[in-house]
PDB file of C-alpha atoms in Angstrom:
ATOM      1  CA  ASP A   1      -5.658  -6.410 -15.555  1.00  0.00           C
ATOM      2  CA  ALA A   2      -3.393  -4.078 -13.637  1.00  0.00           C
ATOM      3  CA  MET A   3      -0.310  -3.206 -15.682  1.00  0.00           C
ATOM      4  CA  VAL A   4       1.462  -0.998 -13.142  1.00  0.00           C
ATOM      5  CA  ILE A   5       1.189  -2.523  -9.704  1.00  0.00           C
ATOM      6  CA  GLN A   6       2.075  -0.755  -6.501  1.00  0.00           C
ATOM      7  CA  ASN A   7       2.408  -2.468  -3.161  1.00  0.00           C
ATOM      8  CA  PRO A   8       1.212  -1.943  -0.597  1.00  0.00           C
ATOM      9  CA  ARG A   9      -1.839   0.318  -1.185  1.00  0.00           C
ATOM     10  CA  TYR A  10      -1.516   1.676   2.333  1.00  0.00           C
ATOM     11  CA  GLN A  11       1.678   1.850   4.361  1.00  0.00           C
ATOM     12  CA  VAL A  12       2.056   3.064   7.899  1.00  0.00           C
ATOM     13  CA  THR A  13       5.505   3.716   9.298  1.00  0.00           C
ATOM     14  CA  GLN A  14       6.980   5.380  12.312  1.00  0.00           C
ATOM     15  CA  PHE A  15       8.871   8.618  12.318  1.00  0.00           C
ATOM     16  CA  GLY A  16      12.462   7.841  11.343  1.00  0.00           C
ATOM     17  CA  LYS A  17      11.852   4.180  10.468  1.00  0.00           C
ATOM     18  CA  PRO A  18      13.016   3.283   6.958  1.00  0.00           C
ATOM     19  CA  VAL A  19      10.309   2.239   4.537  1.00  0.00           C
ATOM     20  CA  THR A  20      10.332   0.805   1.011  1.00  0.00           C
ATOM     21  CA  LEU A  21       7.567   1.129  -1.534  1.00  0.00           C
ATOM     22  CA  SER A  22       7.504  -1.118  -4.562  1.00  0.00           C
ATOM     23  CA  CYS A  23       6.305  -0.870  -8.118  1.00  0.00           C
ATOM     24  CA  SER A  24       6.183  -3.490 -10.839  1.00  0.00           C
ATOM     25  CA  GLN A  25       5.062  -3.328 -14.451  1.00  0.00           C
ATOM     26  CA  THR A  26       4.008  -5.840 -17.084  1.00  0.00           C
ATOM     27  CA  LEU A  27       4.298  -3.344 -19.963  1.00  0.00           C
ATOM     28  CA  ASN A  28       8.044  -3.706 -20.553  1.00  0.00           C
ATOM     29  CA  HIS A  29       8.388   0.079 -20.610  1.00  0.00           C
ATOM     30  CA  ASN A  30      11.835   1.656 -20.560  1.00  0.00           C
ATOM     31  CA  VAL A  31      10.945   4.597 -18.354  1.00  0.00           C
ATOM     32  CA  MET A  32       9.732   4.378 -14.739  1.00  0.00           C
ATOM     33  CA  TYR A  33       8.835   7.361 -12.583  1.00  0.00           C
ATOM     34  CA  TRP A  34       8.146   8.091  -8.931  1.00  0.00           C
ATOM     35  CA  TYR A  35       5.876  10.983  -8.057  1.00  0.00           C
ATOM     36  CA  GLN A  36       4.870  12.328  -4.656  1.00  0.00           C
ATOM     37  CA  GLN A  37       1.368  13.749  -4.319  1.00  0.00           C
ATOM     38  CA  LYS A  38       0.072  15.548  -1.276  1.00  0.00           C
ATOM     39  CA  SER A  39      -3.612  16.138  -0.624  1.00  0.00           C
ATOM     40  CA  SER A  40      -5.155  17.136  -3.994  1.00  0.00           C
ATOM     41  CA  GLN A  41      -1.984  18.841  -5.161  1.00  0.00           C
ATOM     42  CA  ALA A  42      -0.246  18.133  -8.442  1.00  0.00           C
ATOM     43  CA  PRO A  43       1.944  15.030  -8.542  1.00  0.00           C
ATOM     44  CA  LYS A  44       5.545  16.108  -8.030  1.00  0.00           C
ATOM     45  CA  LEU A  45       8.294  14.205  -9.820  1.00  0.00           C
ATOM     46  CA  LEU A  46      10.922  12.799  -7.467  1.00  0.00           C
ATOM     47  CA  PHE A  47      13.043  10.877  -9.979  1.00  0.00           C
ATOM     48  CA  HIS A  48      12.816   8.650 -13.003  1.00  0.00           C
ATOM     49  CA  TYR A  49      14.779   5.958 -14.793  1.00  0.00           C
ATOM     50  CA  TYR A  50      15.369   5.481 -18.471  1.00  0.00           C
ATOM     51  CA  ASP A  51      16.440   1.855 -18.420  1.00  0.00           C
ATOM     52  CA  LYS A  52      19.214   1.928 -15.817  1.00  0.00           C
ATOM     53  CA  ASP A  53      19.935   5.649 -16.198  1.00  0.00           C
ATOM     54  CA  PHE A  54      18.775   7.455 -13.061  1.00  0.00           C
ATOM     55  CA  ASN A  55      17.502  11.058 -13.220  1.00  0.00           C
ATOM     56  CA  ASN A  56      17.081  12.781  -9.882  1.00  0.00           C
ATOM     57  CA  GLU A  57      15.118  16.015  -9.572  1.00  0.00           C
ATOM     58  CA  ALA A  58      17.203  18.831  -8.101  1.00  0.00           C
ATOM     59  CA  ASP A  59      14.761  19.425  -5.244  1.00  0.00           C
ATOM     60  CA  THR A  60      14.254  15.771  -4.234  1.00  0.00           C
ATOM     61  CA  PRO A  61      15.529  15.367  -0.655  1.00  0.00           C
ATOM     62  CA  ASP A  62      18.464  13.021  -0.049  1.00  0.00           C
ATOM     63  CA  ASN A  63      16.145  11.080   2.246  1.00  0.00           C
ATOM     64  CA  PHE A  64      14.539   9.616  -0.888  1.00  0.00           C
ATOM     65  CA  GLN A  65      16.403   6.945  -2.827  1.00  0.00           C
ATOM     66  CA  SER A  66      15.426   4.623  -5.616  1.00  0.00           C
ATOM     67  CA  ARG A  67      16.497   1.306  -7.067  1.00  0.00           C
ATOM     68  CA  ARG A  68      15.634  -0.363 -10.335  1.00  0.00           C
ATOM     69  CA  PRO A  69      17.081  -3.888 -10.309  1.00  0.00           C
ATOM     70  CA  ASN A  70      15.473  -4.850 -13.634  1.00  0.00           C
ATOM     71  CA  THR A  71      13.018  -3.554 -16.246  1.00  0.00           C
ATOM     72  CA  SER A  72       9.956  -4.697 -14.327  1.00  0.00           C
ATOM     73  CA  PHE A  73      10.632  -3.451 -10.816  1.00  0.00           C
ATOM     74  CA  CYS A  74      11.378  -0.125  -9.202  1.00  0.00           C
ATOM     75  CA  PHE A  75      11.612   0.711  -5.506  1.00  0.00           C
ATOM     76  CA  LEU A  76      11.336   3.917  -3.527  1.00  0.00           C
ATOM     77  CA  ASP A  77      13.276   3.944  -0.272  1.00  0.00           C
ATOM     78  CA  ILE A  78      12.643   6.602   2.347  1.00  0.00           C
ATOM     79  CA  ARG A  79      15.551   6.385   4.726  1.00  0.00           C
ATOM     80  CA  SER A  80      14.189   8.387   7.660  1.00  0.00           C
ATOM     81  CA  PRO A  81      10.563   9.342   7.102  1.00  0.00           C
ATOM     82  CA  GLY A  82       9.380  12.577   8.620  1.00  0.00           C
ATOM     83  CA  LEU A  83       5.832  13.752   9.186  1.00  0.00           C
ATOM     84  CA  GLY A  84       6.113  15.860   6.043  1.00  0.00           C
ATOM     85  CA  ASP A  85       6.696  12.750   3.948  1.00  0.00           C
ATOM     86  CA  ALA A  86       3.152  11.506   4.483  1.00  0.00           C
ATOM     87  CA  ALA A  87       1.663  11.510   1.002  1.00  0.00           C
ATOM     88  CA  MET A  88       0.445   9.391  -1.888  1.00  0.00           C
ATOM     89  CA  TYR A  89       3.383   7.944  -3.837  1.00  0.00           C
ATOM     90  CA  LEU A  90       2.637   7.231  -7.464  1.00  0.00           C
ATOM     91  CA  CYS A  91       4.630   5.038  -9.791  1.00  0.00           C
ATOM     92  CA  ALA A  92       4.272   5.459 -13.551  1.00  0.00           C
ATOM     93  CA  THR A  93       5.803   3.924 -16.653  1.00  0.00           C
ATOM     94  CA  SER A  94       6.097   4.876 -20.292  1.00  0.00           C
ATOM     95  CA  ARG A  95       7.871   4.171 -23.531  1.00  0.00           C
ATOM     96  CA  PRO A  96      10.059   7.101 -24.563  1.00  0.00           C
ATOM     97  CA  ASN A  97       7.917  10.065 -25.680  1.00  0.00           C
ATOM     98  CA  GLU A  98       4.664   8.164 -25.104  1.00  0.00           C
ATOM     99  CA  LYS A  99       1.853   8.085 -22.566  1.00  0.00           C
ATOM    100  CA  LEU A 100       2.372   7.716 -18.833  1.00  0.00           C
ATOM    101  CA  PHE A 101       0.561   4.831 -17.169  1.00  0.00           C
ATOM    102  CA  PHE A 102       0.073   5.073 -13.420  1.00  0.00           C
ATOM    103  CA  GLY A 103      -0.351   2.532 -10.681  1.00  0.00           C
ATOM    104  CA  SER A 104      -3.003   2.949  -7.999  1.00  0.00           C
ATOM    105  CA  GLY A 105      -0.524   4.555  -5.632  1.00  0.00           C
ATOM    106  CA  THR A 106       0.674   3.859  -2.101  1.00  0.00           C
ATOM    107  CA  GLN A 107      -0.739   6.087   0.618  1.00  0.00           C
ATOM    108  CA  LEU A 108       2.002   6.556   3.206  1.00  0.00           C
ATOM    109  CA  SER A 109       1.211   7.578   6.768  1.00  0.00           C
ATOM    110  CA  VAL A 110       3.966   8.537   9.224  1.00  0.00           C
ATOM    111  CA  LEU A 111       3.202   8.268  12.937  1.00  0.00           C
TER     112      LEU A 111
ATOM    113  CA  GLY B   1      12.108  25.392 -13.552  1.00  0.00           C
ATOM    114  CA  GLN B   2       9.268  24.688 -15.929  1.00  0.00           C
ATOM    115  CA  GLN B   3       5.758  25.211 -14.591  1.00  0.00           C
ATOM    116  CA  LEU B   4       2.305  24.394 -15.853  1.00  0.00           C
ATOM    117  CA  ASN B   5      -0.477  26.757 -14.862  1.00  0.00           C
ATOM    118  CA  GLN B   6      -3.888  25.113 -14.976  1.00  0.00           C
ATOM    119  CA  SER B   7      -7.189  26.945 -14.812  1.00  0.00           C
ATOM    120  CA  PRO B   8      -9.728  27.168 -13.463  1.00  0.00           C
ATOM    121  CA  GLN B   9      -8.678  25.794 -10.098  1.00  0.00           C
ATOM    122  CA  SER B  10     -12.201  24.506  -9.452  1.00  0.00           C
ATOM    123  CA  MET B  11     -15.582  24.480 -11.130  1.00  0.00           C
ATOM    124  CA  PHE B  12     -19.121  23.802 -10.021  1.00  0.00           C
ATOM    125  CA  ILE B  13     -21.422  23.060 -12.931  1.00  0.00           C
ATOM    126  CA  GLN B  14     -24.870  21.690 -13.594  1.00  0.00           C
ATOM    127  CA  GLU B  15     -25.290  18.240 -15.110  1.00  0.00           C
ATOM    128  CA  GLY B  16     -25.506  18.566 -18.881  1.00  0.00           C
ATOM    129  CA  GLU B  17     -23.312  21.656 -19.120  1.00  0.00           C
ATOM    130  CA  ASP B  18     -20.077  21.777 -21.084  1.00  0.00           C
ATOM    131  CA  VAL B  19     -16.759  22.274 -19.308  1.00  0.00           C
ATOM    132  CA  SER B  20     -13.515  23.795 -20.495  1.00  0.00           C
ATOM    133  CA  MET B  21     -10.155  23.890 -18.746  1.00  0.00           C
ATOM    134  CA  ASN B  22      -6.680  24.740 -19.922  1.00  0.00           C
ATOM    135  CA  CYS B  23      -2.994  24.556 -19.168  1.00  0.00           C
ATOM    136  CA  THR B  24      -0.451  27.186 -20.073  1.00  0.00           C
ATOM    137  CA  SER B  25       3.267  27.572 -19.705  1.00  0.00           C
ATOM    138  CA  SER B  26       6.064  29.875 -20.741  1.00  0.00           C
ATOM    139  CA  SER B  27       7.980  26.767 -21.879  1.00  0.00           C
ATOM    140  CA  ILE B  28       7.547  24.457 -24.837  1.00  0.00           C
ATOM    141  CA  PHE B  29       6.405  20.884 -24.351  1.00  0.00           C
ATOM    142  CA  ASN B  30       6.741  17.874 -26.645  1.00  0.00           C
ATOM    143  CA  THR B  31       3.649  15.986 -25.526  1.00  0.00           C
ATOM    144  CA  TRP B  32       0.515  16.870 -23.576  1.00  0.00           C
ATOM    145  CA  LEU B  33      -1.454  14.363 -21.548  1.00  0.00           C
ATOM    146  CA  TRP B  34      -4.759  14.844 -19.745  1.00  0.00           C
ATOM    147  CA  TYR B  35      -5.676  12.772 -16.681  1.00  0.00           C
ATOM    148  CA  LYS B  36      -8.607  12.353 -14.323  1.00  0.00           C
ATOM    149  CA  GLN B  37      -7.981  11.369 -10.748  1.00  0.00           C
ATOM    150  CA  ASP B  38     -10.501  10.075  -8.219  1.00  0.00           C
ATOM    151  CA  PRO B  39      -9.793  10.280  -4.473  1.00  0.00           C
ATOM    152  CA  GLY B  40      -7.268   7.697  -3.299  1.00  0.00           C
ATOM    153  CA  GLU B  41      -6.535   6.449  -6.803  1.00  0.00           C
ATOM    154  CA  GLY B  42      -3.831   6.964  -9.387  1.00  0.00           C
ATOM    155  CA  PRO B  43      -4.451   9.295 -12.344  1.00  0.00           C
ATOM    156  CA  VAL B  44      -6.191   7.712 -15.319  1.00  0.00           C
ATOM    157  CA  LEU B  45      -5.203   8.811 -18.817  1.00  0.00           C
ATOM    158  CA  LEU B  46      -7.949  10.506 -20.824  1.00  0.00           C
ATOM    159  CA  ILE B  47      -6.251  11.904 -23.917  1.00  0.00           C
ATOM    160  CA  ALA B  48      -2.704  12.075 -25.293  1.00  0.00           C
ATOM    161  CA  LEU B  49      -1.533  14.778 -27.743  1.00  0.00           C
ATOM    162  CA  TYR B  50       1.725  14.508 -29.656  1.00  0.00           C
ATOM    163  CA  LYS B  51       1.795  17.264 -32.289  1.00  0.00           C
ATOM    164  CA  ALA B  52       1.300  21.019 -32.208  1.00  0.00           C
ATOM    165  CA  GLY B  53      -2.223  21.841 -33.353  1.00  0.00           C
ATOM    166  CA  GLU B  54      -3.470  18.282 -32.835  1.00  0.00           C
ATOM    167  CA  LEU B  55      -7.139  18.015 -31.883  1.00  0.00           C
ATOM    168  CA  THR B  56      -8.240  14.673 -30.400  1.00  0.00           C
ATOM    169  CA  SER B  57     -11.528  13.370 -29.044  1.00  0.00           C
ATOM    170  CA  ASN B  58     -12.372  10.547 -26.682  1.00  0.00           C
ATOM    171  CA  GLY B  59     -16.145  10.240 -26.336  1.00  0.00           C
ATOM    172  CA  ARG B  60     -17.402  13.444 -24.741  1.00  0.00           C
ATOM    173  CA  LEU B  61     -13.853  14.707 -24.225  1.00  0.00           C
ATOM    174  CA  THR B  62     -11.915  16.845 -26.696  1.00  0.00           C
ATOM    175  CA  ALA B  63      -8.412  18.181 -26.219  1.00  0.00           C
ATOM    176  CA  GLN B  64      -6.029  20.240 -28.307  1.00  0.00           C
ATOM    177  CA  PHE B  65      -2.268  20.736 -28.348  1.00  0.00           C
ATOM    178  CA  GLY B  66      -1.663  24.459 -28.749  1.00  0.00           C
ATOM    179  CA  ILE B  67       0.041  25.596 -31.925  1.00  0.00           C
ATOM    180  CA  THR B  68       2.796  27.342 -29.922  1.00  0.00           C
ATOM    181  CA  ARG B  69       3.397  24.079 -27.957  1.00  0.00           C
ATOM    182  CA  LYS B  70       2.982  26.097 -24.752  1.00  0.00           C
ATOM    183  CA  ASP B  71      -0.646  25.310 -23.984  1.00  0.00           C
ATOM    184  CA  SER B  72      -3.441  22.780 -24.187  1.00  0.00           C
ATOM    185  CA  PHE B  73      -7.149  22.697 -23.421  1.00  0.00           C
ATOM    186  CA  LEU B  74      -9.623  19.991 -22.466  1.00  0.00           C
ATOM    187  CA  ASN B  75     -13.350  20.234 -23.108  1.00  0.00           C
ATOM    188  CA  ILE B  76     -16.003  17.954 -21.631  1.00  0.00           C
ATOM    189  CA  SER B  77     -19.405  18.101 -23.271  1.00  0.00           C
ATOM    190  CA  ALA B  78     -22.734  17.305 -21.611  1.00  0.00           C
ATOM    191  CA  SER B  79     -21.251  16.642 -18.175  1.00  0.00           C
ATOM    192  CA  ILE B  80     -22.602  13.817 -16.014  1.00  0.00           C
ATOM    193  CA  PRO B  81     -22.211  13.174 -12.268  1.00  0.00           C
ATOM    194  CA  SER B  82     -19.376  10.655 -12.755  1.00  0.00           C
ATOM    195  CA  ASP B  83     -17.240  13.408 -14.333  1.00  0.00           C
ATOM    196  CA  VAL B  84     -16.593  14.617 -10.788  1.00  0.00           C
ATOM    197  CA  GLY B  85     -12.905  14.502  -9.932  1.00  0.00           C
ATOM    198  CA  ILE B  86      -9.631  16.324 -10.367  1.00  0.00           C
ATOM    199  CA  TYR B  87      -8.319  16.820 -13.880  1.00  0.00           C
ATOM    200  CA  PHE B  88      -4.600  17.249 -14.472  1.00  0.00           C
ATOM    201  CA  CYS B  89      -2.638  18.161 -17.537  1.00  0.00           C
ATOM    202  CA  ALA B  90       0.907  16.876 -17.896  1.00  0.00           C
ATOM    203  CA  GLY B  91       3.560  18.070 -20.301  1.00  0.00           C
ATOM    204  CA  GLN B  92       6.681  16.279 -21.435  1.00  0.00           C
ATOM    205  CA  THR B  93       9.606  18.645 -21.172  1.00  0.00           C
ATOM    206  CA  THR B  94      12.108  19.226 -23.947  1.00  0.00           C
ATOM    207  CA  SER B  95      15.012  18.236 -21.709  1.00  0.00           C
ATOM    208  CA  GLY B  96      15.453  14.946 -23.564  1.00  0.00           C
ATOM    209  CA  THR B  97      15.030  12.896 -20.384  1.00  0.00           C
ATOM    210  CA  TYR B  98      11.358  11.872 -20.934  1.00  0.00           C
ATOM    211  CA  LYS B  99      10.330  13.887 -17.918  1.00  0.00           C
ATOM    212  CA  TYR B 100       6.684  14.896 -17.378  1.00  0.00           C
ATOM    213  CA  ILE B 101       5.529  17.672 -15.104  1.00  0.00           C
ATOM    214  CA  PHE B 102       1.958  18.210 -13.975  1.00  0.00           C
ATOM    215  CA  GLY B 103      -0.391  21.146 -13.917  1.00  0.00           C
ATOM    216  CA  THR B 104      -1.968  22.326 -10.694  1.00  0.00           C
ATOM    217  CA  GLY B 105      -5.270  20.542 -11.367  1.00  0.00           C
ATOM    218  CA  THR B 106      -8.902  21.504 -11.920  1.00  0.00           C
ATOM    219  CA  ARG B 107     -11.381  20.190  -9.374  1.00  0.00           C
ATOM    220  CA  LEU B 108     -14.727  19.549 -11.061  1.00  0.00           C
ATOM    221  CA  LYS B 109     -18.010  19.173  -9.220  1.00  0.00           C
ATOM    222  CA  VAL B 110     -21.197  18.353 -11.085  1.00  0.00           C
ATOM    223  CA  LEU B 111     -24.558  19.195  -9.573  1.00  0.00           C
ATOM    224  CA  ALA B 112     -27.341  16.842 -10.589  1.00  0.00           C
TER     225      ALA B 112
END
């Protein structure tokens, strides 16, 4: 049974057209993360939440925003996708100081 | 910022051989995690390490948390074709924000 669920698995958007990726969890974990992963590279942390506390990475572009309306859901908004934003976006959850559990990812294509 | 250097970058081995890979950093980490990732999928957790010096096994996999808290290794014994994939280490930083950063990955190919 999937515990960290990402929708959709594949997302195609147009250059400059806003897109939202979603993540939900059934684990009741405090911490939720968004990572960006390009072609076989290491996942790169964009931001994470501890409960409602938002932690943005210094090098995350302003084009990327996130919302966490409740414990179970977290969204990644890309306001104006560029070609360079095409990547796999991975959501993960954890309890504080414990293991990270990942969803299956959303593969984003930008046309 | 903190970086995790993972080596080797890639390995080609024969089925049945043992494999060793490691992650090193100039920074201290609180927790080390090892993941395997197949193409188009999210990383799957293999082993979690929480204390300096800890040695943990999961079937044919063994991993250790370095005593200095700056490194970790993963060994795979008697490799099989389904071990093919990319292996990542991840370290939890000491920033107090529960942040994990990832190593650069080791791509493993197993020749039958």
